[in-house]
Coordinates of C-alpha atoms in Angstrom, one line a residue:
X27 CA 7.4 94.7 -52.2
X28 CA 10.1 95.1 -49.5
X29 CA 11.1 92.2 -47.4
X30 CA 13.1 92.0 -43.7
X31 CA 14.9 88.9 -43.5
X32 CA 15.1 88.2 -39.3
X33 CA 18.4 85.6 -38.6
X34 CA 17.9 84.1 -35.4
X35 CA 19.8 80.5 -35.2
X36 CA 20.8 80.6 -39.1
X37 CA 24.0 82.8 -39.0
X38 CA 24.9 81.7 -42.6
X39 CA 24.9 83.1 -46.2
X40 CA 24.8 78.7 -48.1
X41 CA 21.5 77.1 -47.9
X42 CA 19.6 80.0 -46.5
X43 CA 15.7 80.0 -48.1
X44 CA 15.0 83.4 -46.8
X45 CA 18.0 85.3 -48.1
X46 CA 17.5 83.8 -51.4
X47 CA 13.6 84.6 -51.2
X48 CA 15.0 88.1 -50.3
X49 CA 16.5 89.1 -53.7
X50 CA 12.9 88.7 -55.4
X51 CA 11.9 91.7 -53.6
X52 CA 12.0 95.8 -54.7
X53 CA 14.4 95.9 -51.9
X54 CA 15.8 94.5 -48.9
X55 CA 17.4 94.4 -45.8
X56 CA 18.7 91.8 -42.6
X57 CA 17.9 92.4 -39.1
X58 CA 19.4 90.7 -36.3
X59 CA 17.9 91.1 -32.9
X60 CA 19.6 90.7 -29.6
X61 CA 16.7 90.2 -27.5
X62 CA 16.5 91.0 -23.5
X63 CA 14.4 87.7 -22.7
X64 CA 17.7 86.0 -24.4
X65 CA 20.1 87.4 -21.9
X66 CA 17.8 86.7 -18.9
X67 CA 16.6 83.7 -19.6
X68 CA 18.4 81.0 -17.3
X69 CA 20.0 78.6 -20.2
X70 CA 22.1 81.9 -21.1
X71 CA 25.4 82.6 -20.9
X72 CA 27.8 85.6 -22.4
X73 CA 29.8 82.9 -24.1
X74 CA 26.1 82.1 -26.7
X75 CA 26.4 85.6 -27.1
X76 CA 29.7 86.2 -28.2
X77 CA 29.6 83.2 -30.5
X78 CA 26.5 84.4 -32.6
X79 CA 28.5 88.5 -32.7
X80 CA 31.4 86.8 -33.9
X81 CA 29.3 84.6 -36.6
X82 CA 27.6 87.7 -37.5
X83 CA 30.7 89.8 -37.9
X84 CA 31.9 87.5 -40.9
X85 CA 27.8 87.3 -42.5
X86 CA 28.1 91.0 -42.5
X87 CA 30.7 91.4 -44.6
X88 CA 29.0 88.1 -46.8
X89 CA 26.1 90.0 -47.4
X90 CA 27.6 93.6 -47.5
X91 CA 29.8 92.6 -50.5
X92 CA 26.4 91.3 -52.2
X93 CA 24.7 94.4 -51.8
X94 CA 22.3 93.4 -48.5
X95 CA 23.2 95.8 -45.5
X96 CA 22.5 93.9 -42.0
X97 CA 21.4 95.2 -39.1
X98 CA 22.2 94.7 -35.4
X99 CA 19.6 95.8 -32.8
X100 CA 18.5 95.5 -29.2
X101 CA 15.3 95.2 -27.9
X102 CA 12.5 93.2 -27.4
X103 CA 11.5 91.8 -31.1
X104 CA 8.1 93.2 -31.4
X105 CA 9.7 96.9 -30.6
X106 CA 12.6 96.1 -32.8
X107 CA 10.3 94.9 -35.5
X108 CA 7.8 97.6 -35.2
X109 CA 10.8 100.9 -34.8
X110 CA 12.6 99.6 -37.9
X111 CA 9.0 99.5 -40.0
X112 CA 8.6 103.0 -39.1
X113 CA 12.1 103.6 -40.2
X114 CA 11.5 101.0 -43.4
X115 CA 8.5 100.1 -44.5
X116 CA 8.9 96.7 -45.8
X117 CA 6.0 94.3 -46.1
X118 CA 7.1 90.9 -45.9
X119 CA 9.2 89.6 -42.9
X120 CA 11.0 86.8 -44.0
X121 CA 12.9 83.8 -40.9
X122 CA 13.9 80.1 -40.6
X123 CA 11.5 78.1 -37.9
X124 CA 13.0 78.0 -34.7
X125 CA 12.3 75.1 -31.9
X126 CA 13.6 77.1 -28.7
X127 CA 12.5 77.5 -25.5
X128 CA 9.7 78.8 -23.8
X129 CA 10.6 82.4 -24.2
X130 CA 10.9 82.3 -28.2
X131 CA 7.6 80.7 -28.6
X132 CA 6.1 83.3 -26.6
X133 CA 8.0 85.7 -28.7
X134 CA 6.8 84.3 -31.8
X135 CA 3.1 84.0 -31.2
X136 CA 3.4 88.1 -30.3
X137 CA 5.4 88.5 -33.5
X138 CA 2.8 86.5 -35.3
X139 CA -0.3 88.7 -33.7
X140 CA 1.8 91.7 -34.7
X141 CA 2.5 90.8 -38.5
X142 CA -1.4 90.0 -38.5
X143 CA -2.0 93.2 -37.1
X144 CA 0.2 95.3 -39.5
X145 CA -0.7 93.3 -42.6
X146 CA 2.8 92.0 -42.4
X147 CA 3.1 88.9 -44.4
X148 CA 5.3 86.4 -42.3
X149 CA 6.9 83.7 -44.2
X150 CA 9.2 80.6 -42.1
X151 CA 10.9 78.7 -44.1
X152 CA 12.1 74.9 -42.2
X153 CA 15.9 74.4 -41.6
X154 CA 15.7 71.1 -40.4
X155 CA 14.2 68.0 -40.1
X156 CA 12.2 69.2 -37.6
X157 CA 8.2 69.1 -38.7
X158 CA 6.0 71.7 -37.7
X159 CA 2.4 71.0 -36.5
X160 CA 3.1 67.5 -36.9
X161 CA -0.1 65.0 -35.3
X162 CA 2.3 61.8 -34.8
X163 CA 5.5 60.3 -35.8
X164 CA 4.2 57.7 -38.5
X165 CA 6.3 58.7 -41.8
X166 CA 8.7 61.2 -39.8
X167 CA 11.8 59.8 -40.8
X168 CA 11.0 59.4 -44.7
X169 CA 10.3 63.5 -44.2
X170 CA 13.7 63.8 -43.0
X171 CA 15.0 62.5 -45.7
X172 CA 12.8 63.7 -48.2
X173 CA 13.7 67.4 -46.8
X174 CA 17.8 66.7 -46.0
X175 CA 18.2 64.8 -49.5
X176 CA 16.3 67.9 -51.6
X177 CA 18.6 70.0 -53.3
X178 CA 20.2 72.8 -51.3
X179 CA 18.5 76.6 -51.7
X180 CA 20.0 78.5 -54.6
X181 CA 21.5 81.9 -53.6
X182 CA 21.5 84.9 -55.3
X183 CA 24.0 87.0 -56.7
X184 CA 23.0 89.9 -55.4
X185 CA 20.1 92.1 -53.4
X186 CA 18.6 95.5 -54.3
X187 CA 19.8 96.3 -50.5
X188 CA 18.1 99.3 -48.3
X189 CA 19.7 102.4 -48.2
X190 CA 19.7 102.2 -44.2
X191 CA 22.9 103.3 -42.1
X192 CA 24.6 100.3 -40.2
X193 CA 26.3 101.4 -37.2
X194 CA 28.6 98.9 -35.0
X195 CA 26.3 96.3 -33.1
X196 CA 26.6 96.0 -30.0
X197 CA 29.2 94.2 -27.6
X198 CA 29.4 92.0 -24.5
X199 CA 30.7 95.1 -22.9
X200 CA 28.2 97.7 -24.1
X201 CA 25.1 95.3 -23.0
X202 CA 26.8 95.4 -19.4
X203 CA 28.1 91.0 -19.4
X204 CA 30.9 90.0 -18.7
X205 CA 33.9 88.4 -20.8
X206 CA 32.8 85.0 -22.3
X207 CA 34.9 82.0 -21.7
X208 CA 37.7 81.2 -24.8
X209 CA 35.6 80.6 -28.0
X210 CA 36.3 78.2 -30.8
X211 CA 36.4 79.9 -34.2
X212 CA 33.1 81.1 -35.3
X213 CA 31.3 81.7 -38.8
X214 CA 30.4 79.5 -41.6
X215 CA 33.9 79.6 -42.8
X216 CA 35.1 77.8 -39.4
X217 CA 32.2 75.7 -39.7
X218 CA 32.7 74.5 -43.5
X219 CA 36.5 74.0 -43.0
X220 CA 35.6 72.1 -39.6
X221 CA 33.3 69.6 -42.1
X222 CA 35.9 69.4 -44.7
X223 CA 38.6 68.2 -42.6
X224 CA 36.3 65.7 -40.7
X225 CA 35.1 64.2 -43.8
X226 CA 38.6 64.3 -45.6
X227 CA 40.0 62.1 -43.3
X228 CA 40.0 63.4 -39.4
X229 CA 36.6 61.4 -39.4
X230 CA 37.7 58.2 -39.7
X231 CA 38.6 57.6 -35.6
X232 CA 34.9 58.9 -35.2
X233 CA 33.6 55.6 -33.6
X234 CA 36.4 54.8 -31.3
X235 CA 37.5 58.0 -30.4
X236 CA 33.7 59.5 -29.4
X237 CA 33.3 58.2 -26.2
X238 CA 36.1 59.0 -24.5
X239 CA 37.4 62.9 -23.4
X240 CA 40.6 62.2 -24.5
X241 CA 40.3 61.6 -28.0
X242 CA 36.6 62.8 -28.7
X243 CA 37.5 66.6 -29.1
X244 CA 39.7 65.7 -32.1
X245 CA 37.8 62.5 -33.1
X246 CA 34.1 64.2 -33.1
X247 CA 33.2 66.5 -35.9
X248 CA 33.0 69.5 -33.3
X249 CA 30.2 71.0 -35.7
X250 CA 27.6 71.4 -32.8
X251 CA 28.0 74.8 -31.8
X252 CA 27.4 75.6 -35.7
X253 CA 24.5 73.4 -36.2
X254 CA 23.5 75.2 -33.1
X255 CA 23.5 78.9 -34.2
X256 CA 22.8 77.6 -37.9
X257 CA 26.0 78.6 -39.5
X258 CA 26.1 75.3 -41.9
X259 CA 23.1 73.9 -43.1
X260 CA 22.0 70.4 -41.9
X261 CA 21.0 69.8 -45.0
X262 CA 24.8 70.4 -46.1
X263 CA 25.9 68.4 -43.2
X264 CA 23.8 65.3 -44.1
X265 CA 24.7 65.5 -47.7
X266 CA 28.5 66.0 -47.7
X267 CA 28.5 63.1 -45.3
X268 CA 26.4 60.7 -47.7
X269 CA 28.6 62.2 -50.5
X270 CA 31.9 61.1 -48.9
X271 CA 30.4 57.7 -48.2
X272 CA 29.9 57.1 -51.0
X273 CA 32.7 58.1 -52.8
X274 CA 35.4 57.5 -50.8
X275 CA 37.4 54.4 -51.3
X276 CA 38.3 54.7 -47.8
X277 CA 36.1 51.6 -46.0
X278 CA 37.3 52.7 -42.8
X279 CA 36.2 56.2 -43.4
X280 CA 32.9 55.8 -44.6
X281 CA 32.0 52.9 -41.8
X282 CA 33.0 55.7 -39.2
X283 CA 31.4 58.5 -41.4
X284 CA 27.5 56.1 -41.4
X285 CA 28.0 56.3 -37.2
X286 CA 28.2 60.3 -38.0
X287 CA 24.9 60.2 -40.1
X288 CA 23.1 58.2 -37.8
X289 CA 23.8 61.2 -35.6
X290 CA 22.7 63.7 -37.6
X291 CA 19.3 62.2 -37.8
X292 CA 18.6 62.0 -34.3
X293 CA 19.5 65.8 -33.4
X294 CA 16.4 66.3 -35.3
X295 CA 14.4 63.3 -33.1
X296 CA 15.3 64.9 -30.2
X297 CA 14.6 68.7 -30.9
X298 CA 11.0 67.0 -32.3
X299 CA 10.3 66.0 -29.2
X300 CA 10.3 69.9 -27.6
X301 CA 8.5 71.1 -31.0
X302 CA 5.5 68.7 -30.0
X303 CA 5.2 69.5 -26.6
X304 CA 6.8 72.7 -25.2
X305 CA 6.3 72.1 -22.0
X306 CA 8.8 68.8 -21.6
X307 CA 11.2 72.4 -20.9
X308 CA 10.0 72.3 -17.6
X309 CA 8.0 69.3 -16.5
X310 CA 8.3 65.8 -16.7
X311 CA 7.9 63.5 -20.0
X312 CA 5.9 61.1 -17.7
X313 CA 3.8 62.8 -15.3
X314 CA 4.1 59.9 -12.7
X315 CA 7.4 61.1 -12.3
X316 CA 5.8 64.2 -10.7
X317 CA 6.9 64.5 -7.2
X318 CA 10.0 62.2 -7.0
X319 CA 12.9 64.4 -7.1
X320 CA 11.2 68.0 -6.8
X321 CA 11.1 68.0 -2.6
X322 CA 14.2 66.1 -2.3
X323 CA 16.6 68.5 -4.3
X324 CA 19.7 69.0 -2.0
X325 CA 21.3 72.2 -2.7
X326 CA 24.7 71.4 -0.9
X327 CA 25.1 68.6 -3.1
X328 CA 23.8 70.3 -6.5
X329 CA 26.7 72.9 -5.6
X330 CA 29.6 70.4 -5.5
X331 CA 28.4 68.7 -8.6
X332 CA 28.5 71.9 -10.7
X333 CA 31.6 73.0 -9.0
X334 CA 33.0 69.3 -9.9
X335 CA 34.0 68.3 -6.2
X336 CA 31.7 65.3 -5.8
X337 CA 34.8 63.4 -4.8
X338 CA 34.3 61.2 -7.6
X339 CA 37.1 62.1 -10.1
X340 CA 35.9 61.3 -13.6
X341 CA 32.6 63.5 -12.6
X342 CA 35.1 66.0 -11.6
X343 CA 37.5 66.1 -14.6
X344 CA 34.5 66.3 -16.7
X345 CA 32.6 69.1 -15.3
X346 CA 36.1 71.2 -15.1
X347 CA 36.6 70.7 -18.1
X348 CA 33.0 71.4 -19.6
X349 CA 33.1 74.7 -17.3
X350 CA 36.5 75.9 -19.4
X351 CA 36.2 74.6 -22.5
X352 CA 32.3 74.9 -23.2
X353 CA 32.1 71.4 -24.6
X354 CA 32.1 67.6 -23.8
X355 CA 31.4 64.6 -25.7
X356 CA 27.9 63.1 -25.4
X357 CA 29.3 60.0 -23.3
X358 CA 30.8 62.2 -20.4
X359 CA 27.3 64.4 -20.6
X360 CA 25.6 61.4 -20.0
X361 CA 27.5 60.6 -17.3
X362 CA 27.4 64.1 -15.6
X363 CA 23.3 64.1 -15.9
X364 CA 23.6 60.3 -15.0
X365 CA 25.5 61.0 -11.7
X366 CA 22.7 64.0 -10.6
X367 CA 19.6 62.3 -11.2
X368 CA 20.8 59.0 -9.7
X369 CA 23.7 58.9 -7.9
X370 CA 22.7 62.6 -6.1
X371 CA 19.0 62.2 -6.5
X372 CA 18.9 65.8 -8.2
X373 CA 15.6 66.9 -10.2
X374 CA 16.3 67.5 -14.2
X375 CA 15.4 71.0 -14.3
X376 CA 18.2 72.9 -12.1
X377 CA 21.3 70.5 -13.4
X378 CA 19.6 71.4 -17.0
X379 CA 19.9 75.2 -16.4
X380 CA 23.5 75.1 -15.2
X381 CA 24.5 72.5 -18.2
X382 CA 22.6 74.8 -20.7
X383 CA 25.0 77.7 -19.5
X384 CA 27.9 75.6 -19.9
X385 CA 27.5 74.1 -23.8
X386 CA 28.3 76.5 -26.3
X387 CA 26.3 74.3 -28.3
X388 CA 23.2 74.4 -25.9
X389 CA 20.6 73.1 -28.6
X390 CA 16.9 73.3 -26.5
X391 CA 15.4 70.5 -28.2
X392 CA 18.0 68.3 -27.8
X393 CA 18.8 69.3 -24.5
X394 CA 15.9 69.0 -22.4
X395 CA 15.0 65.4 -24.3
X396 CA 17.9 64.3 -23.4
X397 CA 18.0 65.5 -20.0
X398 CA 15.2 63.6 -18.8
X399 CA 16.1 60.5 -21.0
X400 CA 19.4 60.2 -18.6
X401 CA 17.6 61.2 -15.5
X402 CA 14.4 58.1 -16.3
X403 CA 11.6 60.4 -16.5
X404 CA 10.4 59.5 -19.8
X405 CA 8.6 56.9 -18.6
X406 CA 9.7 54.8 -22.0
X407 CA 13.7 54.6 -22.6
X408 CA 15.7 52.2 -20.2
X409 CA 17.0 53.2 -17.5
X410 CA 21.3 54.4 -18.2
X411 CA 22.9 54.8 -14.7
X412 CA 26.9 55.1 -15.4
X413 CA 28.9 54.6 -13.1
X414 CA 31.9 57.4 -13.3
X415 CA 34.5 54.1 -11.9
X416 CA 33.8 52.1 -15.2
X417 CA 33.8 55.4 -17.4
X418 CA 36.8 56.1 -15.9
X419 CA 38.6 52.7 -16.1
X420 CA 37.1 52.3 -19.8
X421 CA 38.2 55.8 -21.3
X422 CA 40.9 57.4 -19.2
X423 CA 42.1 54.1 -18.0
X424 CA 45.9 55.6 -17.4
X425 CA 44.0 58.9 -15.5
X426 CA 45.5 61.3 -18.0
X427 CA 42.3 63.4 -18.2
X428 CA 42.0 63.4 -14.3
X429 CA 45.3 64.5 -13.5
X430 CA 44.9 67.3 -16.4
X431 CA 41.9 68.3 -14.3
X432 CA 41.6 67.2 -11.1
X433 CA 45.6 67.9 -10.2
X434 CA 44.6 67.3 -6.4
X435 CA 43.2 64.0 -6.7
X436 CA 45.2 61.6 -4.5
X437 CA 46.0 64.1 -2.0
X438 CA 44.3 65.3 0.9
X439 CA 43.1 68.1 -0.5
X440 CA 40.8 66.2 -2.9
X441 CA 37.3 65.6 -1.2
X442 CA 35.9 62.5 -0.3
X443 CA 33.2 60.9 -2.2
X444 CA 30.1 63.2 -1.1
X445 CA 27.5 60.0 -1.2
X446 CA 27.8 56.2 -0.6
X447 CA 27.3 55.0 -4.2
X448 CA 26.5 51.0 -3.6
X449 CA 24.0 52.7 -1.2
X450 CA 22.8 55.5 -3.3
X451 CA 22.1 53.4 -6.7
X452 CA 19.8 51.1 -4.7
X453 CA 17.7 53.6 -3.6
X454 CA 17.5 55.2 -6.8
X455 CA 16.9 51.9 -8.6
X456 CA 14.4 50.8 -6.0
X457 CA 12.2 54.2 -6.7
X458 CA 11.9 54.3 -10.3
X459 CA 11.4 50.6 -10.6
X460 CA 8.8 50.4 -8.4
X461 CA 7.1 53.7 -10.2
X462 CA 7.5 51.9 -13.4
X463 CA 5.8 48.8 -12.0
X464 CA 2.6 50.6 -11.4
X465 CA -0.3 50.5 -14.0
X466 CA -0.4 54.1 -14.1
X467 CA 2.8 54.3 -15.4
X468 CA 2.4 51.9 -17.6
X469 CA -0.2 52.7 -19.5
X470 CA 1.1 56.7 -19.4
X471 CA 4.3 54.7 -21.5
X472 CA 2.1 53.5 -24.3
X473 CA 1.0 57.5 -24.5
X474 CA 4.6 58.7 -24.3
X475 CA 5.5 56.0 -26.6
X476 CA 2.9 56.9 -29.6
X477 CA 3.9 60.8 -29.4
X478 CA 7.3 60.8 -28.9
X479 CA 9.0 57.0 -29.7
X480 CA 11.2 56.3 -32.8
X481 CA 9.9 54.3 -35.3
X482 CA 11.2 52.6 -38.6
X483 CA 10.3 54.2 -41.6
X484 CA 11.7 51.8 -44.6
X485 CA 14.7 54.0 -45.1
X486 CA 18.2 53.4 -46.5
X487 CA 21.3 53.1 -44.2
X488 CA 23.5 56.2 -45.3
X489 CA 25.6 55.4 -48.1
X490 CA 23.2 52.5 -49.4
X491 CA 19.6 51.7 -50.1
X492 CA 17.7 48.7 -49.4
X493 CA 16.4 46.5 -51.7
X494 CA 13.0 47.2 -52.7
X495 CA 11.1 44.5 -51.1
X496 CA 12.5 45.1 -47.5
X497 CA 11.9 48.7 -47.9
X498 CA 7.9 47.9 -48.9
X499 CA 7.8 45.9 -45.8
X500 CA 9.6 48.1 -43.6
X501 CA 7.2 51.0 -44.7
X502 CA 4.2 48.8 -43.8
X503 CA 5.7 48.1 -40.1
X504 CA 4.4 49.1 -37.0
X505 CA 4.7 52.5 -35.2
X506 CA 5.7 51.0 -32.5
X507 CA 9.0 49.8 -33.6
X508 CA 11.3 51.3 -31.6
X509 CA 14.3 52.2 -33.6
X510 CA 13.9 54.9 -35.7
X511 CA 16.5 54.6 -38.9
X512 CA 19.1 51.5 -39.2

């Protein structure tokens, strides 16, 4: 049998179950499919683009030099999937599970109907701890483990390739986008020499140098776009990590590398959250929150935030600096989202679109959950209003980021704050505290809570395990515990 292995947000050769199921067949071939609802979907930018063309470039010549030509095409997947069968017949179409947005799951329930309709066998293989079809989140965590602690796939050492021409793929240029914003250095080799230096040692700031933008884009691991367009494994991720814990003799080192793991565990909470329930993309977690922001959006003020002229200076610096670089540390996006759901009064869903555009490492899943846990409309997480003064005064407290990107701040050209904030945090307060207050809201919680919250599962800190008769009654606790691992 022939078999078509589809790469959509796996961009890697390690680790990679379809690849590896690949060389079983007759014969073989890659496809990778730039897809026209991508480009015009609003969470895209040129820069996603020309990250995954880059990542591409160097698994081409991975998978060349093991005899498995890969393809690039355009078109909408169904057409793509449907030409190339006419062109080579294969019979088994082989993909990792993707958690996306809207548009992907649309496009794999029509990829789904055609494979049925073609007698296309359709195998997905998971990638990470993300659990398909899953009825509640009793026993989730002990799945992640059980899934990130299994042995990485082993990969062939060669295909019997298709004998199919592979012309040049196409370009930003050629698809009619523009240039994309300065790219860090894409491919699995970036992102395995990214990991190595982390763990060897550039790690061990991690906990103190996270929160704040002047130290966090050397301090963090800086692995998110990768994890994002799948060009390491989490499953490598999570196990280098618990290997250096626990080898290193470095204390320092492996206390800063357990914050990292902890991490790592709740990317795949968050993007669980979208796989359960789609449509938290575009409405509210809590549906009591209907209504409060949607008629109130102000555009004028929505335009200076994303244009970082609020005339608060550490929202300012930030969003400059997310708009050049394509990244910001998770502290500094929580207190851009922070600023437009409570200090401007700005609905989720618009700030999310323009943020989405902005991260390189726009991850759906974990993007939209965590857009409307800064903005309160969960209905379940407490409410995190930061104030930009404190974040300024606690992590640029000499105003070195500022000045580096708001050079006009302390002149008169720099704008004045664009809304009263004493003024504009007690209304906001007032609102959702009185919404939360009602019995509607309270009893949608306990729903919200039993789909979605974070539970304890009896599992091992990383680098340790628990003795067994805490784990036995940590396994026995309640789902309604609200921290998910220790």
């Amino acid at each position: 049998m022939s078999a078509l292995v589809w790469l959509k947000r796996d961009l890697r050769w390690r680790d990679h179950a379809p690849l590896a199921t690949a060389a079983l067949h007759e014969q073989a071939l890659a496809l990778y499919i730039v897809e026209p609802e991508w480009l015009a979907s609003p969470g895209f930018d040129p820069q996603h683009l020309a990250f995954a063309l880059a990542c591409l470039a160097e698994l081409r010549a991975t998978l060349a030099a093991r005899g498995l030509p890969l393809l690039v095409r355009v078109g909408p997947a169904v057409d793509v999937l449907a030409q190339l069968r006419r062109e080579y017949p294969y019979r088994h179409l082989l993909s990792h599970e993707e958690t996306g947005e809207g548009w992907s799951y649309a496009r794999d329930r029509a990829v789904a109907a055609w494979c049925r309709a073609q007698g296309v066998l359709w195998t997905e293989s998971p990638q990470t701890g993300v659990v398909r079809r899953l009825r509640d989140r009793k026993g989730w965590a002990a799945r992640w483990h059980a899934r990130m602690d299994a042995p990485e796939v082993a990969m062939p050492e060669g295909f019997a390739g298709a004998r199919v021409d592979t012309p040049d793929g196409p370009t930003l240029a050629s698809l009619g986008l523009p240039p994309a914003r300065p790219l860090p250095a894409a491919g699995e080799r970036a992102a395995l020499d990214l990991l190595d230096g982390f763990l060897a040692g550039r790690g061990r700031v991690y906990r103190r140098a996270l929160s704040s933008p002047l130290s966090a884009a050397e301090g963090c691991s800086r692995l998110s776009p990768h994890l994002a367009f799948g060009t390491v494994s989490m499953r490598h991720v999570h196990q280098a990590t618990e290997a250096t814990i626990a080898n290193t003799p470095d204390r320092t080192l492996a206390h800063a590398l357990r914050g990292f793991a902890g991490r790592l565990r709740w990317h795949c909470h968050f993007m669980q959250k979208l796989e359960d329930e789609p449509a938290i993309e575009h409405r509210n977690f809590a549906r009591v929150c209907d209504g409060l922001r949607e008629d109130a959006f102000d555009r004028e003020r929505f335009e200076a935030w994303c244009e970082g002229r609020t005339g608060f200076p550490m929202v300012d610096a930030c969003m400059r600096s997310l708009r050049a670089t394509g990244w910001l540390n998770f502290r500094m996006r929580a207190m851009l989202v922070s600023f437009a759901a409570y200090h401007l009064w700005l609905h989720w869903r618009e700030p999310g679109l323009f943020l989405a555009r902005q991260f390189l490492d726009y991850e759906p899943g974990i993007h939209w959950s965590q857009m409307q846990m800064q903005s309160g409309t969960t209905g379940i997480n407490t409410l995190r209003i930061y104030s930009p003064t404190k974040q300024a005064m606690d992590h640029d407290p000499e105003g070195v980021f500022i000045r580096r990107w708001v050079p006009e701040f302390g002149t008169p050209a720099y704008p004045r704050p664009i809304v009263d904030e004493r003024a504009a945090l007690r209304l906001a307060r007032e609102r959702l505290y009185a919404l939360r207050a009602t019995p509607e809201a309270r009893a949608e919680a306990d729903a919200v809570q039993q789909r979605h919250g974070s539970r304890k599962a009896g599992l091992p800190p990383s680098g340790a395990r628990a003795p067994r008769t805490r784990r036995r009654a940590e396994a026995e606790a309640s789902p309604l515990q609200q921290e998910l691992f220790r």
